[in-house]
Coordinates of C-alpha atoms and ligand atoms in Angstrom, one line a residue:
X28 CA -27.2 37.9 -34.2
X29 CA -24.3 37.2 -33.4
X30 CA -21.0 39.5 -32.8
X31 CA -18.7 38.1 -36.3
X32 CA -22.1 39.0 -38.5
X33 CA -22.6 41.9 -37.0
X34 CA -19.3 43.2 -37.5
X35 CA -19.7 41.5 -41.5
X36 CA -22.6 44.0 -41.6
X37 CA -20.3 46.8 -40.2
X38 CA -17.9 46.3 -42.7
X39 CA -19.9 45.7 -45.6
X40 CA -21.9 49.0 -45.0
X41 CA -18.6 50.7 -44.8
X42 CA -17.5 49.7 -47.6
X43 CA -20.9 50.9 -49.3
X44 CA -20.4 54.4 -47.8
X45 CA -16.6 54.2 -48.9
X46 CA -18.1 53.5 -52.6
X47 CA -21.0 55.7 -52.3
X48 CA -18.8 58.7 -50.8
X49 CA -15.8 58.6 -53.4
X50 CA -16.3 61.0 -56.1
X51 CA -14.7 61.6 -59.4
X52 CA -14.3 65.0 -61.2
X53 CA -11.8 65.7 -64.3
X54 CA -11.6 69.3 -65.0
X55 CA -10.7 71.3 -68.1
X56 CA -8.8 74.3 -67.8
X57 CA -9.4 76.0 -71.3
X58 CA -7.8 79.0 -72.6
X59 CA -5.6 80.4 -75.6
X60 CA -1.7 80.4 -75.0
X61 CA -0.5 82.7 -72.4
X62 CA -4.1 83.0 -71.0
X63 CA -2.8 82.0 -68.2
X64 CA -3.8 78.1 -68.0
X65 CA 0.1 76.7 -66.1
X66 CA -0.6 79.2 -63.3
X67 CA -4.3 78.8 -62.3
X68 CA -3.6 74.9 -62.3
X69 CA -0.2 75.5 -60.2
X70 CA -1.6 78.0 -58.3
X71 CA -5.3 75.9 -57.8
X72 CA -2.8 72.6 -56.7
X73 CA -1.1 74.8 -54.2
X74 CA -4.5 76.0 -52.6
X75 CA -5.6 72.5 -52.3
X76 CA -2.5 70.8 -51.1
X77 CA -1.6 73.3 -48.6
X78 CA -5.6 74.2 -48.0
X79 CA -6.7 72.3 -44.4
X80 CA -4.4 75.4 -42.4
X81 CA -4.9 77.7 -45.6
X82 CA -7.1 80.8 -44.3
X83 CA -6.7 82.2 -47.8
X84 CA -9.8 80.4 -48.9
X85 CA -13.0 82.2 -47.3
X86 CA -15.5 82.2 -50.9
X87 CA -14.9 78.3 -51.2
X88 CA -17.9 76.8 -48.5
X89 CA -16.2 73.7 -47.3
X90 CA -13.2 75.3 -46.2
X91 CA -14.9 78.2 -44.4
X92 CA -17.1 75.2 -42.6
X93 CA -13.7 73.6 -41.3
X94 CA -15.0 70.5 -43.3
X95 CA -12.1 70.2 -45.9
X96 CA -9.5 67.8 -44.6
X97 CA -6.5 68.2 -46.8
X98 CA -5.5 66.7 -50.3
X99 CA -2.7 64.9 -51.4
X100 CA -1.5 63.9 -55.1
X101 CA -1.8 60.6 -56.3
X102 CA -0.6 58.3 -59.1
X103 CA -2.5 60.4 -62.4
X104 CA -5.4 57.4 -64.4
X105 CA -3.3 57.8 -67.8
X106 CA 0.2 56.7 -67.6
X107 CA 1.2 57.3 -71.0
X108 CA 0.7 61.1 -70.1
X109 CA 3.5 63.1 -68.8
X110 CA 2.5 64.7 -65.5
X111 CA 1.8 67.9 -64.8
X112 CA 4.9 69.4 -63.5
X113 CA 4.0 71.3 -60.0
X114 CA 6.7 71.0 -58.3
X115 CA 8.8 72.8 -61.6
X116 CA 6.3 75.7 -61.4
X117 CA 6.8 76.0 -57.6
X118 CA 10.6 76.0 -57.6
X119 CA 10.6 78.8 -60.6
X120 CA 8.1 80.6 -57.7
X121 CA 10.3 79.9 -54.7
X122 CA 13.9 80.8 -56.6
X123 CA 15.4 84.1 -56.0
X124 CA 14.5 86.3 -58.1
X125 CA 11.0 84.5 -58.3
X126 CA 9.9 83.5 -62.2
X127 CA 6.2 82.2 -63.3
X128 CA 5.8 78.8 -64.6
X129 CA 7.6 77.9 -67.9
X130 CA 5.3 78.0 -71.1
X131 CA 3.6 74.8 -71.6
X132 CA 4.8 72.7 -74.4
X133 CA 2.7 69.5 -74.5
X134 CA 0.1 67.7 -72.3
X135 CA 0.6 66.8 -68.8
X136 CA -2.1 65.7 -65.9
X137 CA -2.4 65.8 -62.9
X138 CA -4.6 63.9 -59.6
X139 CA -5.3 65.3 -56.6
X140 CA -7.1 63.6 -53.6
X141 CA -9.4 65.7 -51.6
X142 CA -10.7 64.5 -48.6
X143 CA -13.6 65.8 -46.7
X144 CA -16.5 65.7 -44.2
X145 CA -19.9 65.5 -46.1
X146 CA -22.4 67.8 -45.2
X147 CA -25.3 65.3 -45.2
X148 CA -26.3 64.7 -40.9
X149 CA -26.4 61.1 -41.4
X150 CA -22.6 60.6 -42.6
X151 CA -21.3 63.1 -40.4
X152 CA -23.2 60.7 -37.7
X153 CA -21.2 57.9 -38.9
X154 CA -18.1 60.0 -38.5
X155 CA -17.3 59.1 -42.4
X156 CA -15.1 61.0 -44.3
X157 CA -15.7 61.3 -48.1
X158 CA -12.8 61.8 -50.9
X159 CA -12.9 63.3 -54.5
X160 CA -10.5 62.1 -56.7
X161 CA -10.0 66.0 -59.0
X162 CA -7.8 65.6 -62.1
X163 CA -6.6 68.5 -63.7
X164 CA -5.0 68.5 -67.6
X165 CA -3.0 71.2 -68.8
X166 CA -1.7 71.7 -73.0
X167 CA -0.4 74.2 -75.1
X168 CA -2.9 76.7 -75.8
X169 CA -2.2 76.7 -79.5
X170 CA -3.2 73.2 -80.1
X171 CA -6.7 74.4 -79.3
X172 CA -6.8 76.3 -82.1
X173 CA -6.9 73.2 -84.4
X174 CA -10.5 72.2 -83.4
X175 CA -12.2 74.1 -86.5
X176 CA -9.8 72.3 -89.1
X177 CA -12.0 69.0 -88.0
X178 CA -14.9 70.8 -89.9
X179 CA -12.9 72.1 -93.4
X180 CA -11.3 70.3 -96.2
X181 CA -8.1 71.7 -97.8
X182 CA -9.7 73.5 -99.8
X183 CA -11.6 75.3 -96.9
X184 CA -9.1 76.1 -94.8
X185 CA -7.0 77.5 -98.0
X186 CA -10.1 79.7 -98.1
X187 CA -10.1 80.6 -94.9
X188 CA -6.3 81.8 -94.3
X189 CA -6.8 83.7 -97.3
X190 CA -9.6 85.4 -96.0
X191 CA -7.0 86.2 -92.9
X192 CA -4.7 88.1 -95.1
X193 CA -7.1 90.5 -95.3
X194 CA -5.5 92.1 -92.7
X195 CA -2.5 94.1 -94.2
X196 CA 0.0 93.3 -91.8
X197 CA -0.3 89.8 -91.9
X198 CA -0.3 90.0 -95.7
X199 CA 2.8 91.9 -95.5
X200 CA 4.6 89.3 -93.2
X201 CA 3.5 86.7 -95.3
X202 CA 4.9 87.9 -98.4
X203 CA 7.6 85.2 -98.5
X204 CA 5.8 82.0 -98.0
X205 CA 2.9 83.1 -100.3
X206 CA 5.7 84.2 -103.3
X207 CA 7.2 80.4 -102.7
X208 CA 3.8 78.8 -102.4
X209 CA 2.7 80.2 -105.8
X210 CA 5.7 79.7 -107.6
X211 CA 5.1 75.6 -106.2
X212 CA 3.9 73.5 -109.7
X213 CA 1.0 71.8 -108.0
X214 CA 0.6 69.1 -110.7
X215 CA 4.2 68.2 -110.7
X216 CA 5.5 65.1 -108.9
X217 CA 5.9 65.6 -105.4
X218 CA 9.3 67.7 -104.2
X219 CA 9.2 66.7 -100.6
X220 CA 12.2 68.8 -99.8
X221 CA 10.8 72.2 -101.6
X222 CA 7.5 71.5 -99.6
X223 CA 9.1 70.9 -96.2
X224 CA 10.9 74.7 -97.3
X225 CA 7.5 76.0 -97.8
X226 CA 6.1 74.9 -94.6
X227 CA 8.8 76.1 -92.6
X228 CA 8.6 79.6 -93.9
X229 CA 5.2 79.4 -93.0
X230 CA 5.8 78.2 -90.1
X231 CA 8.3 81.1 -89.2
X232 CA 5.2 83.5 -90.5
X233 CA 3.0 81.8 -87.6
X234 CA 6.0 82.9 -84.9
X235 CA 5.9 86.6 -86.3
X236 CA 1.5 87.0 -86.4
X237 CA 2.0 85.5 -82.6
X238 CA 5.5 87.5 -81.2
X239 CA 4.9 91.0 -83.6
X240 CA 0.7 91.1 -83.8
X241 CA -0.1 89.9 -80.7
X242 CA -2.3 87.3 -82.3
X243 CA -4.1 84.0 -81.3
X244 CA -5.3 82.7 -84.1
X245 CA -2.4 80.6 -85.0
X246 CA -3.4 77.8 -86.8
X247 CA -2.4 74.6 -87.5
X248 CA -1.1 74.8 -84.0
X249 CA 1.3 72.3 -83.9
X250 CA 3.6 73.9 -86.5
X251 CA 4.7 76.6 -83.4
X252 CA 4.4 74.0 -81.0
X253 CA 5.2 70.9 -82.6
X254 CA 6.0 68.8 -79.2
X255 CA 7.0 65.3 -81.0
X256 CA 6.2 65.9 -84.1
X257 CA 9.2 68.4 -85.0
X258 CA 10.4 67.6 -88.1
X259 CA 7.6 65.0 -88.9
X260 CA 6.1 65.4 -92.5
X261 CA 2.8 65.6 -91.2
X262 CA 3.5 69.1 -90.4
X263 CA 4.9 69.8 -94.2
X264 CA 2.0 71.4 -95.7
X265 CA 0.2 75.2 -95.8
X266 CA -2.2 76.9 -97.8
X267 CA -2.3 77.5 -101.0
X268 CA -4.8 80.0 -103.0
X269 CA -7.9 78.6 -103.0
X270 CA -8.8 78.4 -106.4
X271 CA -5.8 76.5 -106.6
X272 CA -6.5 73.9 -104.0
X273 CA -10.2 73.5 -105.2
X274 CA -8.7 72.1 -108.7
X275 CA -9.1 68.4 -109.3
X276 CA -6.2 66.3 -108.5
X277 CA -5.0 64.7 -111.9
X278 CA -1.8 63.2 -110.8
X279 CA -1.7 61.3 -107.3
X280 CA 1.6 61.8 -106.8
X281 CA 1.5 65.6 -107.1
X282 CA 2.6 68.0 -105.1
X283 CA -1.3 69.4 -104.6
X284 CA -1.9 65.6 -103.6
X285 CA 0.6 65.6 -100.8
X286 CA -0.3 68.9 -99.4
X287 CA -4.3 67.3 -99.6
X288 CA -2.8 64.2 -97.5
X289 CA -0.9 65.7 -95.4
X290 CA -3.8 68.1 -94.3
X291 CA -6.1 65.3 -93.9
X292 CA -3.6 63.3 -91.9
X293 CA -3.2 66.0 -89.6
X294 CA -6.7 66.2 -89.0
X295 CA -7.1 62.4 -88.3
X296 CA -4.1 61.8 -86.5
X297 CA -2.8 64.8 -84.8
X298 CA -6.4 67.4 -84.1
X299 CA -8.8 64.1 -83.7
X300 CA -6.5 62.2 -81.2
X301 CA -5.5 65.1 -79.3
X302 CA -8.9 65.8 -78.5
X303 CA -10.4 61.8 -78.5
X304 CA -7.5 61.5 -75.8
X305 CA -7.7 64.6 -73.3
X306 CA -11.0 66.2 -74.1
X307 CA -13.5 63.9 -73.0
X308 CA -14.9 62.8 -70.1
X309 CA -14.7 66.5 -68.6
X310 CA -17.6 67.3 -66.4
X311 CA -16.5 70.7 -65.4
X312 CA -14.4 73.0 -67.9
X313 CA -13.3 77.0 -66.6
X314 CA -12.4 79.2 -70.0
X315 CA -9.7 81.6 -68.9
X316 CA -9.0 84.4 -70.8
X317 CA -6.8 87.5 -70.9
X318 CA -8.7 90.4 -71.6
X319 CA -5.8 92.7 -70.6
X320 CA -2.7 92.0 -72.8
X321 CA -4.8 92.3 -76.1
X322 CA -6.6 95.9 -74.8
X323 CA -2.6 96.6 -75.0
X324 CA -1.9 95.5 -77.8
X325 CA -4.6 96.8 -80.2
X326 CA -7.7 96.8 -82.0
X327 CA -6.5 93.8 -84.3
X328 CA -4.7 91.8 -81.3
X329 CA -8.4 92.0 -79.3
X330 CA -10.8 90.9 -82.1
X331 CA -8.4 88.5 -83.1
X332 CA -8.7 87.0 -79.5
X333 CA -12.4 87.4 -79.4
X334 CA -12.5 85.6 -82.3
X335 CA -10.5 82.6 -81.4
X336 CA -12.1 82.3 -77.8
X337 CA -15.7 82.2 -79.4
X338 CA -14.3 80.1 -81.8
X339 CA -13.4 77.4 -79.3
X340 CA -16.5 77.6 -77.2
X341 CA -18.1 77.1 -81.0
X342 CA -16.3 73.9 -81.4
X343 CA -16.9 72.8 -77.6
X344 CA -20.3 72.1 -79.5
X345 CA -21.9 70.7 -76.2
X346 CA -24.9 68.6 -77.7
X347 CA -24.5 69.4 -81.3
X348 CA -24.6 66.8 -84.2
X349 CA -21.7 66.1 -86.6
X350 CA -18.4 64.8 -86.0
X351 CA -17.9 67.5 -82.7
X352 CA -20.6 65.3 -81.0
X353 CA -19.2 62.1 -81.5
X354 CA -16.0 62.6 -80.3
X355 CA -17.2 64.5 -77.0
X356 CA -19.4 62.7 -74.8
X357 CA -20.9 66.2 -73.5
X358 CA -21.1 65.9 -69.9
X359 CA -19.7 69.3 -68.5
X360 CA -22.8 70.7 -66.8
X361 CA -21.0 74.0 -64.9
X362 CA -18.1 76.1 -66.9
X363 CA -17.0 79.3 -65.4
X364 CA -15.3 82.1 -67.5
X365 CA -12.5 83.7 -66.3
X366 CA -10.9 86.8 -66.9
X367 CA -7.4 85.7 -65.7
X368 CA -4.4 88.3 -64.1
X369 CA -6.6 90.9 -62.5
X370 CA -4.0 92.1 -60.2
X371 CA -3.4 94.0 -63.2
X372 CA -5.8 96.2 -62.3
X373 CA -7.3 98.0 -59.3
X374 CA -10.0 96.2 -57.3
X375 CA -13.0 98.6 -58.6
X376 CA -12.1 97.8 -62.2
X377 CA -12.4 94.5 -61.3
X378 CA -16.5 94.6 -62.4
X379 CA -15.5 96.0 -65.7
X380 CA -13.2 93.4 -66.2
X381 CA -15.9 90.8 -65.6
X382 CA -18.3 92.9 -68.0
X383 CA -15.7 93.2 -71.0
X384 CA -15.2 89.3 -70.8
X385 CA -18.9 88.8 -70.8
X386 CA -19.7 90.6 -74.1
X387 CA -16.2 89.4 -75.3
X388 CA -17.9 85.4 -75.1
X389 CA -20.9 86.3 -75.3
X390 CA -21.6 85.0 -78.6
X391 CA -20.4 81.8 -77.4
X392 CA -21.5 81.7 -73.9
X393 CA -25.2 81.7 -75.9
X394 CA -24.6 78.6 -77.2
X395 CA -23.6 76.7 -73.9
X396 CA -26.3 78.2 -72.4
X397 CA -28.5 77.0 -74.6
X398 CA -27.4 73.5 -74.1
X399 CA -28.7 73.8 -70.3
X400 CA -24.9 74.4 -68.9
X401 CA -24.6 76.2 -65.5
X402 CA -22.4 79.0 -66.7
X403 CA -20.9 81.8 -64.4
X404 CA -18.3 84.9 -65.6
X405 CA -15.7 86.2 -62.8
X406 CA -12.3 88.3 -62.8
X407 CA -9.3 86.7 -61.0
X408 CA -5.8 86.5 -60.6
X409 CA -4.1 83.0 -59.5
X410 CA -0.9 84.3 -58.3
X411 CA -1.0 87.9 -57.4
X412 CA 1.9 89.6 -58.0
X413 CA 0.9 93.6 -57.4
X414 CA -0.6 95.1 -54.0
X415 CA -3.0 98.0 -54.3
X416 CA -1.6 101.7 -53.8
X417 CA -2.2 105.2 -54.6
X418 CA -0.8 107.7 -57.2
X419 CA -1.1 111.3 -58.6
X420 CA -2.6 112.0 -61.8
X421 CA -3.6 115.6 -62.6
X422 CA -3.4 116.5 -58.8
X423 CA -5.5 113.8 -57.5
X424 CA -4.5 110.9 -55.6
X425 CA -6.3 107.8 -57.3
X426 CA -5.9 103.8 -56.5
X427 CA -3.1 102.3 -58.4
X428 CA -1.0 98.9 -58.2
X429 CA 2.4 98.3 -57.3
X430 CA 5.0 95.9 -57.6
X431 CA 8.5 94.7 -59.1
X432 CA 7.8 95.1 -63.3
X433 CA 9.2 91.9 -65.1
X434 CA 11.8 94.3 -66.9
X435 CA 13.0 95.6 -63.3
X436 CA 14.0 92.0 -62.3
X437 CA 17.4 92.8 -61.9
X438 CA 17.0 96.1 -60.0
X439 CA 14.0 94.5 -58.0
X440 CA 12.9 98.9 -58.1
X441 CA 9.2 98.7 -57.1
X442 CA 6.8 100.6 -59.5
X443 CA 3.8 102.2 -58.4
X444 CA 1.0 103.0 -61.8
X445 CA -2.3 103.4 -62.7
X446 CA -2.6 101.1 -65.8
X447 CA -5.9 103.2 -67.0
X448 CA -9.2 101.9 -67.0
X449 CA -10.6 98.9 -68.2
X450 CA -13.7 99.4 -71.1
X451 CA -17.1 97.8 -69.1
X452 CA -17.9 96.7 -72.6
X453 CA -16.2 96.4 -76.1
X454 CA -13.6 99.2 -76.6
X455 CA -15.0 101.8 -79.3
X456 CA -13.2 103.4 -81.6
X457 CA -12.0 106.0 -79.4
X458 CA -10.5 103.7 -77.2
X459 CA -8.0 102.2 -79.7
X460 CA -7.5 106.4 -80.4
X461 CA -6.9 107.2 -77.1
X462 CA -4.5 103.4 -76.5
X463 CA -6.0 103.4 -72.8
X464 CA -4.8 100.6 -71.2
X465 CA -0.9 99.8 -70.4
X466 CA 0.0 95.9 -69.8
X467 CA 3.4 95.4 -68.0
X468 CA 4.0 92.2 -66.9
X469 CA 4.7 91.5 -63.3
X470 CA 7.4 89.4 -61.6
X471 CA 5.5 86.9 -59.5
X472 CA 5.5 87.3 -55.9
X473 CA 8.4 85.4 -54.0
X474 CA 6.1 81.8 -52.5
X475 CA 6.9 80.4 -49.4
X476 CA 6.6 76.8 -49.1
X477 CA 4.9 77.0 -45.6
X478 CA 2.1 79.1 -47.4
X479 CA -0.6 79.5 -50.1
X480 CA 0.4 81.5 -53.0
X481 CA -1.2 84.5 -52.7
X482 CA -4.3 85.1 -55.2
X483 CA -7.5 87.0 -56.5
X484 CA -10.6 84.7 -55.8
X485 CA -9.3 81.3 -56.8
X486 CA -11.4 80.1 -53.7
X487 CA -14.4 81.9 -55.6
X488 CA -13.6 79.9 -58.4
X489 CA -13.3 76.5 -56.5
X490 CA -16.9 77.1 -54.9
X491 CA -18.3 77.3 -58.5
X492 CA -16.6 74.4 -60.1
X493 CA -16.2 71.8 -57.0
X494 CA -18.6 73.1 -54.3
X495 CA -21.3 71.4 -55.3
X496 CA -19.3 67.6 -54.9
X497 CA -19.3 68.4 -51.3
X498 CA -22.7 68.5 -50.1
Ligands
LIG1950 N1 0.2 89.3 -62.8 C1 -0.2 88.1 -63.1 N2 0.3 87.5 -64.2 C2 -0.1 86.3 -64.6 C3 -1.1 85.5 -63.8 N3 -1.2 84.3 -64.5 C4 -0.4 84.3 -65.5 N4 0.3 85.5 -65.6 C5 1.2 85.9 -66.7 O1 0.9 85.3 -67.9 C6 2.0 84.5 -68.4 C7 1.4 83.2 -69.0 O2 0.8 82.4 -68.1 P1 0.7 80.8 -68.3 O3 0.1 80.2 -67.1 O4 2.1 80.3 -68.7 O5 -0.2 80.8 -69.6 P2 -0.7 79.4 -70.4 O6 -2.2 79.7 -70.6 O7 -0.4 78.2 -69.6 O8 0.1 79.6 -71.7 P3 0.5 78.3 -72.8 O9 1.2 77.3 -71.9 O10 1.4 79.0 -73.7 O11 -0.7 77.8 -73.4 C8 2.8 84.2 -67.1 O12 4.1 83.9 -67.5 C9 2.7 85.5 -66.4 O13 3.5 86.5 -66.9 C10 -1.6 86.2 -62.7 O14 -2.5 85.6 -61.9 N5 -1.2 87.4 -62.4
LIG1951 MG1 0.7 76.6 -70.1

C-alpha cells in the first residue's frame, strides 16, 4: 500500500472519529419567574467558559480527571432567536456595587462548545479529542404558565379563574375588572376599545396577584410579559363568568365572539408556537425552583407555587397522548430538580431543602418517573452571595449566613442572621403560625473576570445532566 492511500485511510478514519466523537445536547432550564433560571444559565456559562483552570468544579468527573479542555461560544443553530445575553449578566456582576442578571423578558439561546478527552482507551490512544456542542435556552418564566390553556376552551379557562377567586384576596383585587367584565353586553356587536379596557384592568390585576400575593400562577402569561405583542389584540380578552361564556354564540360579531377568538388565537399562535419553537428537541431539562421566597411569603404564596410547578411537570406530559404529545417529541431521559438560592440557608439545612422540594413535586416527579426518566432532586445556589457564620440566639451560638442584604446596597453594612429553619417536609399549620422562615434578598458577590463565580454545587449539577456525554 502505498504512502498517499495510507494517509486517504488516515484521514478518512479521522474524520469518522471527528463525526462519531461530536455530540449534541440542548438543555432546558425550567422554572417559574424569579426561580432563578438567568442566573444558573449565566452562572453554568461562566463555569464552563472559564472551567479548564477552574478548581471550583470537584462533583463534575471530567474536570476532576483533568480531561475537560475548555469551551468556547459559538454561533447559536436558530438565528431568528435573540441570544442569550452573558456578557449583560456578567457586567451587572462585575459593576460596582455588583447587581444580578436583569429579569428575563423574552427568549434568548445560547451555544457553547466543550471540548474534551473521551474516556474510552482506544480514543485516548489515538490522542483524539471529542466536542459537545451544549445549547442552553432561557424565557420568561411566566410564559410557562400558558401550557394548560392548550388543554381548555374559553369556557374552561373562564371556569377555572373563577375557581381562583376563591381565594379572598384575589377576589378583592379583582373587584374592578370583574364589575367591568359583567357590566360588558356579550351579545352586542363587538366594542373593540371597551374590550381592550377590560383586558388591561385585568391585566393590571395579574401585576398585583404577582408584586402583593407573591403568586405564580399568572396566567395568560404574556399579558405581564407581553415581549412583542404589547398592544396587539391578541392579548384583548379575559374571563368572563362561566355560565356566561358557556352560552351559545348567536351573533358572530359579538363581543362574546371576539373574546372566544381571541382566546383561541392565543392558544394557536402565541402558547402553541412558543412551545413548537423552543420546547422540543430537549434531551435533558433541570426544573429549578425557589422553595424559599414562597415559605416567606405565606401559606397562599407556597401552594400557589406548588401548584404551578406540578402543573408544568403535568403539561411536560413525557409520553402522553393528546395534543401535549404531538408537539413534544419526548426525548429528555435525565431532569434534575433544583431547589435554587441555597446560600440562603445554612449548609445543614441544606437536606431539608432538598426534602421540602421533593414532596413539593412530588406529585409530578411520579409522573416523569413513570415515563422511565432518570430523575434526581438537589439544593443549590448558582451564584453564592452569603458565607457561612455564627450568631446568638437565646445564649447559644448557632450557624448563620452573612453578607451585604440587597436593601444595604448603598451602605454595603454586612449582616450576619439566622434565617430560621427550613420545614424537611410540607409546612403545617403551625408553621404558617409561627411565620418561620425570613427571605432577604442578597446582593451578589462582586465576580472577577479572571475567576469562576462562586457557587453551591453547580458542578454537582453538571455531573448529573452532562456527565454522562463524556464517557
Ligand atoms: N442568593 C442568591 N440569590 C439568587 C440566586 N439565583 C437567583 N437569585 C435571586 O433571584 C432573583 C431572580 O433570579 P433570575 O435568575 O432572574 O430568575 P428567573 O428564573 O430568570 O426569572 P424570570 O426571568 O423572571 O423568569 C435574582 O435577581 C436574585 O435576587 C442564587 O444563586 N443565590
Ligand atoms: Mg430570567
Amino acid at each position: 500500500m502505498n504512502l498517499s492511500r495510507l494517509s486517504s485511510i488516515k484521514t478518512k478514519a479521522d474524520d469518522l472519529a471527528k463525526l462519531t466523537m461530536d455530540k449534541q445536547l440542548r438543555l432546558a432550564v425550567t422554572g417559574l419567574s424569579g426561580a432563578g433560571k438567568t442566573a444558573f444559565i449565566t452562572s453554568l456559562v461562566n463555569q464552563l467558559l472559564l472551567g479548564a483552570e477552574n478548581h471550583q468544579l470537584p462533583l463534575w468527573q471530567l474536570a476532576r480527571e483533568h480531561r475537560f479542555l475548555g469551551s468556547k461560544r459559538t454561533p447559536q443553530p436558530h438565528l431568528h432567536l435573540a441570544s442569550f445575553d452573558y456578557q449583560g449578566g456578567m457586567d451587572a456582576l462585575q459593576s460596582q456595587p455588583p447587581r444580578w442578571p436583569s429579569p428575563t423578558h423574552g427568549v434568548s439561546e445560547i451555544r457553547l462548545k466543550l471540548r474534551y478527552k473521551p474516556q474510552s482507551l482506544v480514543w485516548r490512544k489515538l490522542n483524539h479529542t471529542a466536542t459537545l456542542n451544549l445549547d442552553i435556552v432561557d424565557y420568561p418564566g411566566e410564559w410557562l404558565l400558558d401550557l394548560p390553556l392548550l388543554n381548555m376552551n374559553y369556557a374552561q379557562w373562564c371556569e377555572h379563574i373563577a375557581l381562583s377567586l376563591k381565594d379572598s384576596r384575589k377576589a378583592q383585587l379583582a373587584e374592578q375588572w370583574q364589575a367591568m367584565a359583567q357590566a360588558l353586553a356579550l351579545n352586542d356587536n363587538a366594542d373593540e376599545s371597551q374590550l381592550a379596557d377590560i383586558a388591561q384592568h385585568y391585566t393590571d390585576y395579574l401585576h398585583q396577584c404577582k408584586a402583593e400575593l407573591g403568586m405564580h400562577h399568572i396566567q395568560p402569561g404574556r399579558f405581564v410579559l407581553p415581549g412583542e405583542l404589547a398592544g396587539a389584540p391578541v392579548l384583548a380578552f379575559f374571563p368572563i363568568s362561566p355560565e356566561l361564556a358557556n352560552a351559545k354564540v348567536t351573533n358572530k360579531n359579538s363581543n362574546l365572539a371576539l373574546l372566544i377568538k381571541r382566546f383561541e388565537y392565543y392558544k394557536e399562535h402565541v402558547v402553541k408556537q412558543f412551545y413548537q419553537q423552543h420546547f422540543v428537541k430537549f434531551d435533558r431539562q433541570i426544573v429549578l425552583v425557589d422553595c424559599l421566597s414562597p415559605l416567606n411569603s405565606g401559606h397562599d404564596s407556597f401552594c400557589d407555587m406548588q401548584l404551578a410547578v406540578n402543573q408544568i411537570l403535568h403539561s411536560f406530559n413525557y409520553g402522553q397522548s393528546g395534543v401535549l404529545r404531538r408537539l413534544f417529541s419526548p426525548k429528555i431521559d435525565k431532569l434534575l430538580f433544583a431547589a435554587t438560592k441555597a446560600d440562603h440557608v445554612t449548609p445543614e439545612q441544606h437536606q431539608h431543602l432538598v426534602n421540602l422540594l421533593g414532596e413539593v413535586v412530588a406529585e409530578g416527579k411520579r409522573h416523569v418517573k413513570f415515563e422511565g426518566i432518570n430523575t434526581e432532586i438537589m439544593a443549590l445556589a448558582s451564584i453564592k452571595a452569603t458565607q457561612t457564620g455564627k450568631a446568638q440566639l437565646n445564649g447559644n451560638t448557632i450557624n448563620a449566613i452573612k453578607g451585604i442584604l440587597q436593601n444595604d446596597v448603598d451602605s454595603q453594612q454586612l449582616t450576619t442572621l439566622f434565617p430560621g429553619e427550613v420545614p424537611a417536609s410540607l409546612p403545617k399549620h403551625t408553621f404558617w403560625q409561627q411565620q418561620g422562615f425570613e427571605f432577604s434578598p442578597f446582593q451578589p458577590p462582586q465576580a472577577n473576570p479572571y475567576q469562576a463565580l462562586p457557587h453551591i454545587r453547580i458542578d454537582q449539577a453538571i455531573e448529573f445532566l452532562l456527565g454522562d456525554k463524556f464517557k
